[in-house]
XYZ file of C-alpha atoms in Angstrom:
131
model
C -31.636 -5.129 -8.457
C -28.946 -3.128 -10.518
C -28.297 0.177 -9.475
C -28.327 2.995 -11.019
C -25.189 5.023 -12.639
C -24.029 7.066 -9.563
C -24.113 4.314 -7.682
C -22.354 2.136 -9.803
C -19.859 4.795 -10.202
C -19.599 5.086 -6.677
C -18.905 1.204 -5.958
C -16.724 1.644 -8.437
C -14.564 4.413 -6.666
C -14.906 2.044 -3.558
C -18.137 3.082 -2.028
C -20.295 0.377 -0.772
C -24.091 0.185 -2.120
C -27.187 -0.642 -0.138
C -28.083 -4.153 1.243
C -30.974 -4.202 -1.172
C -28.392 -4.395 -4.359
C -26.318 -7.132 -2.331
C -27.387 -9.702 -5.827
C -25.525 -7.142 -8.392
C -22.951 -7.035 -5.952
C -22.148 -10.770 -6.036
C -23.155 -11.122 -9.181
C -20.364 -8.480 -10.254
C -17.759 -10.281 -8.145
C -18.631 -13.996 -9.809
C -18.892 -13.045 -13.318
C -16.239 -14.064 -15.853
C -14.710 -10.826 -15.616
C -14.743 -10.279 -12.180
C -11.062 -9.409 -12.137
C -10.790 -7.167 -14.414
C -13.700 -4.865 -12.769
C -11.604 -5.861 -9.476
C -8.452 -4.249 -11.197
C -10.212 -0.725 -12.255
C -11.542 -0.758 -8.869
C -8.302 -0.263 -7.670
C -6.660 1.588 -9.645
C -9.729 4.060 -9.310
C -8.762 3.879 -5.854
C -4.988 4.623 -6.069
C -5.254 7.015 -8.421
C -6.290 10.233 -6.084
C -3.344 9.173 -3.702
C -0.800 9.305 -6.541
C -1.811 12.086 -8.370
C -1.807 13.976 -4.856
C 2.131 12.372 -4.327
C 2.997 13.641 -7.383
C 1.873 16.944 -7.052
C 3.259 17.249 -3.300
C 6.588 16.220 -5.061
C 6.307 19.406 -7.396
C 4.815 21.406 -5.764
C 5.990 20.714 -2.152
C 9.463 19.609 -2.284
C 10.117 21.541 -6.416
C 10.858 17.738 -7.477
C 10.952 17.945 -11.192
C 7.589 16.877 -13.692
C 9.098 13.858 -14.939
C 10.653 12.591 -11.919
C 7.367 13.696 -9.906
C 5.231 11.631 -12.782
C 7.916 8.767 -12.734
C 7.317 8.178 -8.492
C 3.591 8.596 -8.761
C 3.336 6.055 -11.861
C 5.515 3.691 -9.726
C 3.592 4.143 -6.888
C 0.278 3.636 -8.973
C 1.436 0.514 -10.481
C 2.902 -0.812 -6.979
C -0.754 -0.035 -5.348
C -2.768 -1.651 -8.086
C -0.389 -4.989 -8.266
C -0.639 -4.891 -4.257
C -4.467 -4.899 -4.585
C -4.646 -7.489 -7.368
C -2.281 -9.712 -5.590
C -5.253 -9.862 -2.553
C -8.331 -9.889 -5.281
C -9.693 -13.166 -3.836
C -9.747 -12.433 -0.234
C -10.892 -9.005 -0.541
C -13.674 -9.890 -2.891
C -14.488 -12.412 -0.310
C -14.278 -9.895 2.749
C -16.397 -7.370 0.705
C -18.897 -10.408 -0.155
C -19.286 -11.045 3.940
C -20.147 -7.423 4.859
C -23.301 -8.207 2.130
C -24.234 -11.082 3.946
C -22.707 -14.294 2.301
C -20.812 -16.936 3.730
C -16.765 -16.395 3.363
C -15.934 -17.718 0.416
C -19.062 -17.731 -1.226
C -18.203 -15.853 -4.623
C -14.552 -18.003 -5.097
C -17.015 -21.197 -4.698
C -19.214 -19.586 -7.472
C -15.992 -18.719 -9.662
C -13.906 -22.111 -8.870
C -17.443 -24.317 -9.640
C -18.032 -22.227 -13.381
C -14.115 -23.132 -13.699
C -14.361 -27.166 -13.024
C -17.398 -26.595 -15.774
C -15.389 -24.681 -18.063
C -12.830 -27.502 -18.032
C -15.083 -30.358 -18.425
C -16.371 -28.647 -21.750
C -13.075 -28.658 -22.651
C -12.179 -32.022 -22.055
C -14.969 -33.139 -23.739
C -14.604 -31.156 -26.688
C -10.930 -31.445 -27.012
C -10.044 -34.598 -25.586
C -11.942 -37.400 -27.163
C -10.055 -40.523 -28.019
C -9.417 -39.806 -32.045
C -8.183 -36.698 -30.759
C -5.209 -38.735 -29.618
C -5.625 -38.222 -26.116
């Protein structure tokens, strides 16, 4: 059952939905662009923390604007490539609390990989193909 907007919006900021949309859920984290939706989730996330940083360095400490803007940037882009760098076990962790087995939606995404591959091979690497 897909939810509606708010909630959406609200999973998106981090928020976790009700059991009953637990199919969206892993279907969001198994689709092809799983990812991507991973990486706006987190920057969604970082985002309040840096902008309140950066506005703790002005108005706090009278850091200057583009210095402020320059830590709080940094800081953004450090969060967000800390998040990405755990996409696969968080998904995972997030997948559990919905019920699934650990690694449930990497088994999903790693099985529509080995498929993606053997269309390729077949497509790509037939014998007048040189290969």
């Amino acid at each position: 059952m897909k939810p509606g907007l708010p909630l959406r919006v609200w999973y998106l900021l981090g928020g976790r939905l009700p059991q009953h949309h637990r199919e969206w859920v892993f279907q969001q984290a198994t689709k092809p662009s799983w990812l991507l939706w991973f990486g706006m989730r987190m920057f969604l996330q970082v985002l309040p923390l840096t902008i309140a940083i950066t506005l703790a360095l002005v108005l706090g400490l009278g850091s200057p604007w583009p210095l402020a803007v320059a830590c709080g940037s940094l800081g953004l882009i450090v969060g967000v490539y800390f998040g990405v760098s755990y996409a696969i076990e968080s998904t995972d962790h997030r997948m559990t609390k919905y019920g699934y087995p650990r690694g449930a939606a990497a088994e999903v995404r790693r099985a529509r990989t080995e498929r993606d591959q053997e269309r390729y091979r077949a497509v790509w690497r037939t014998p007048e193909n040189g290969s």
